[in-house]
Amino acid sequence: MEVTLKVFRFNPDVDKKWRYETYKLEADPTDRVLDLLERVKGYTDGSLAFRRSCAHGVCGSDALRINGKNSLACKALVRDYGEKITVEPIMGLKVIKDLIVDMKPFFDNYKKILPFFINDSPLPADGKERRQSIEQRERFDDTTKCILCACCTTSCPSFWASDDYLGPAAMVTAHRFIFDSRDESASERLHILSETSGIARCHTVFNCTMACPREIQITKAIGELKLAMVTGNLE
Amino acid sequence: MKRTLPISKRGLNFETIMWFFTRLSALAMYGFIIIGMIGALVMGARMNMNFADVMRWAFMSNSTHVQSTNIPDIAPWANAFWRLVASGFLLVASAHGVHGLVVIADDYLVKPLQRNVVRLLSIVMLVSIGLIGLYVIWTA
Ligand code: FES
């Protein structure tokens, strides 16, 4: 099939304003949007800039807005988008060049939530691992799947409004640690979530859940955090 | 061992309290509306009021809201109970609504000064809506 690929372009060295460039490509329905971008970059216009690394939906570096919806280009099949495909950078972050955005505000928010395991108690008597039941592990299994691609955070209107907002990705990480029976910093994390730029900015829009390429139930996870704040129950 | 955090350990600040208040006040408003509708039915709404009048009374049980209906005598309905219901609804709804506006403003305004200006304006707005509303309810 012939695909018309419309790509957002902006080169800060030359362009005063962003523009769209259109490319016509022959593609298989099972090709991925990333394949099309690679083809443009390899054969038509080497100056096209975009991020990608694993090409298998694991590294989270090629989050893009494809036909208006945030997805990973490496997981987006041409057949799901049709003959006209528009590719734009994810929203709410400054464009550096073409499809590349400045991820700093995203990672700054991620860092705020202390995205690491905290447990200062001495190890169990046998000096080995801190044990956890299958149910306890299951409790936060969904939120361990996050690959930090930013599809969720950059689909959230509250984040578009302000970079200060923690955003769904940071809250998914908060969920992952707060509900981990081995972690001891739930209190600290809940304090961070309760700040004005924290969980109160979530208006349950569900964009994050729809955008997540890992199908994490993000809005549900945020709802569980809200409940934990009100009830104190971390089970 | 059950993992629970006491209130002091979960960051119970203004933001969290208001998040809770918003939910509870929404429920309270449903309560007020149901009380108002029951009142309207007892008043004889089935025969003597149209739907708009029922709603007007349910949302604000002020006797002037039903004076153009066919209810023969509305004087007994201007009693302290219904004025209290109207006052309760007014205060809960305005606090709920004004805080809603603050929440939306907080999405966009991140500088402390901007936020404080919005908070100050909202408090002024809330107090004036409350005072004017109470004046109307208790003098009607
Ligand atoms: S390139 Fe790694 S997730 Fe798409």
Tab-separated table of N, CA and C and ligand atoms in Angstrom, chain A residues 34 51-62 72-75 147, ligand 1:
chain	number	residue	atom	x	y	z
A	34	LEU	N	7.701	3.276	12.953
A	34	LEU	CA	9.142	3.486	13.101
A	34	LEU	C	9.898	3.076	11.829
A	51	ARG	N	14.027	9.971	18.187
A	51	ARG	CA	14.726	9.059	19.086
A	51	ARG	C	14.204	7.646	18.886
A	52	ARG	N	15.069	6.681	18.982
A	52	ARG	CA	14.655	5.293	19.089
A	52	ARG	C	15.885	4.502	19.513
A	53	SER	N	15.617	3.349	20.136
A	53	SER	CA	16.760	2.548	20.523
A	53	SER	C	16.464	1.068	20.309
A	54	CYS	N	15.623	0.488	21.165
A	54	CYS	CA	15.434	-0.965	21.087
A	54	CYS	C	14.606	-1.402	19.876
A	55	ALA	N	13.672	-0.568	19.465
A	55	ALA	CA	12.732	-0.891	18.386
A	55	ALA	C	11.826	-2.058	18.734
A	56	HIS	N	11.694	-2.374	20.000
A	56	HIS	CA	10.839	-3.487	20.413
A	56	HIS	C	9.943	-3.154	21.604
A	57	GLY	N	9.634	-1.875	21.788
A	57	GLY	CA	8.699	-1.502	22.847
A	57	GLY	C	9.227	-1.712	24.244
A	58	VAL	N	10.528	-1.638	24.429
A	58	VAL	CA	11.086	-1.888	25.752
A	58	VAL	C	11.786	-0.661	26.337
A	59	CYS	N	12.466	0.101	25.487
A	59	CYS	CA	13.272	1.199	26.030
A	59	CYS	C	12.461	2.467	26.265
A	60	GLY	N	11.375	2.621	25.560
A	60	GLY	CA	10.516	3.784	25.777
A	60	GLY	C	11.033	5.078	25.180
A	61	SER	N	11.915	5.003	24.188
A	61	SER	CA	12.477	6.265	23.688
A	61	SER	C	11.729	6.849	22.496
A	62	ASP	N	10.853	6.084	21.847
A	62	ASP	CA	10.232	6.636	20.637
A	62	ASP	C	8.741	6.936	20.799
A	72	LEU	N	4.087	4.324	20.936
A	72	LEU	CA	5.480	4.076	20.590
A	72	LEU	C	5.515	3.775	19.095
A	73	ALA	N	6.374	4.481	18.358
A	73	ALA	CA	6.424	4.274	16.906
A	73	ALA	C	6.792	2.833	16.581
A	74	CYS	N	7.546	2.187	17.482
A	74	CYS	CA	7.980	0.822	17.195
A	74	CYS	C	6.885	-0.204	17.453
A	75	LYS	N	5.793	0.226	18.061
A	75	LYS	CA	4.684	-0.710	18.291
A	75	LYS	C	3.463	-0.346	17.449
A	147	ILE	N	7.808	1.851	31.350
A	147	ILE	CA	9.115	1.972	30.690
A	147	ILE	C	9.513	3.442	30.532
C	1	FES	S1	12.426	2.090	20.316
C	1	FES	FE1	12.484	1.278	22.332
C	1	FES	S2	10.408	1.443	22.863
C	1	FES	FE2	10.330	1.939	20.798
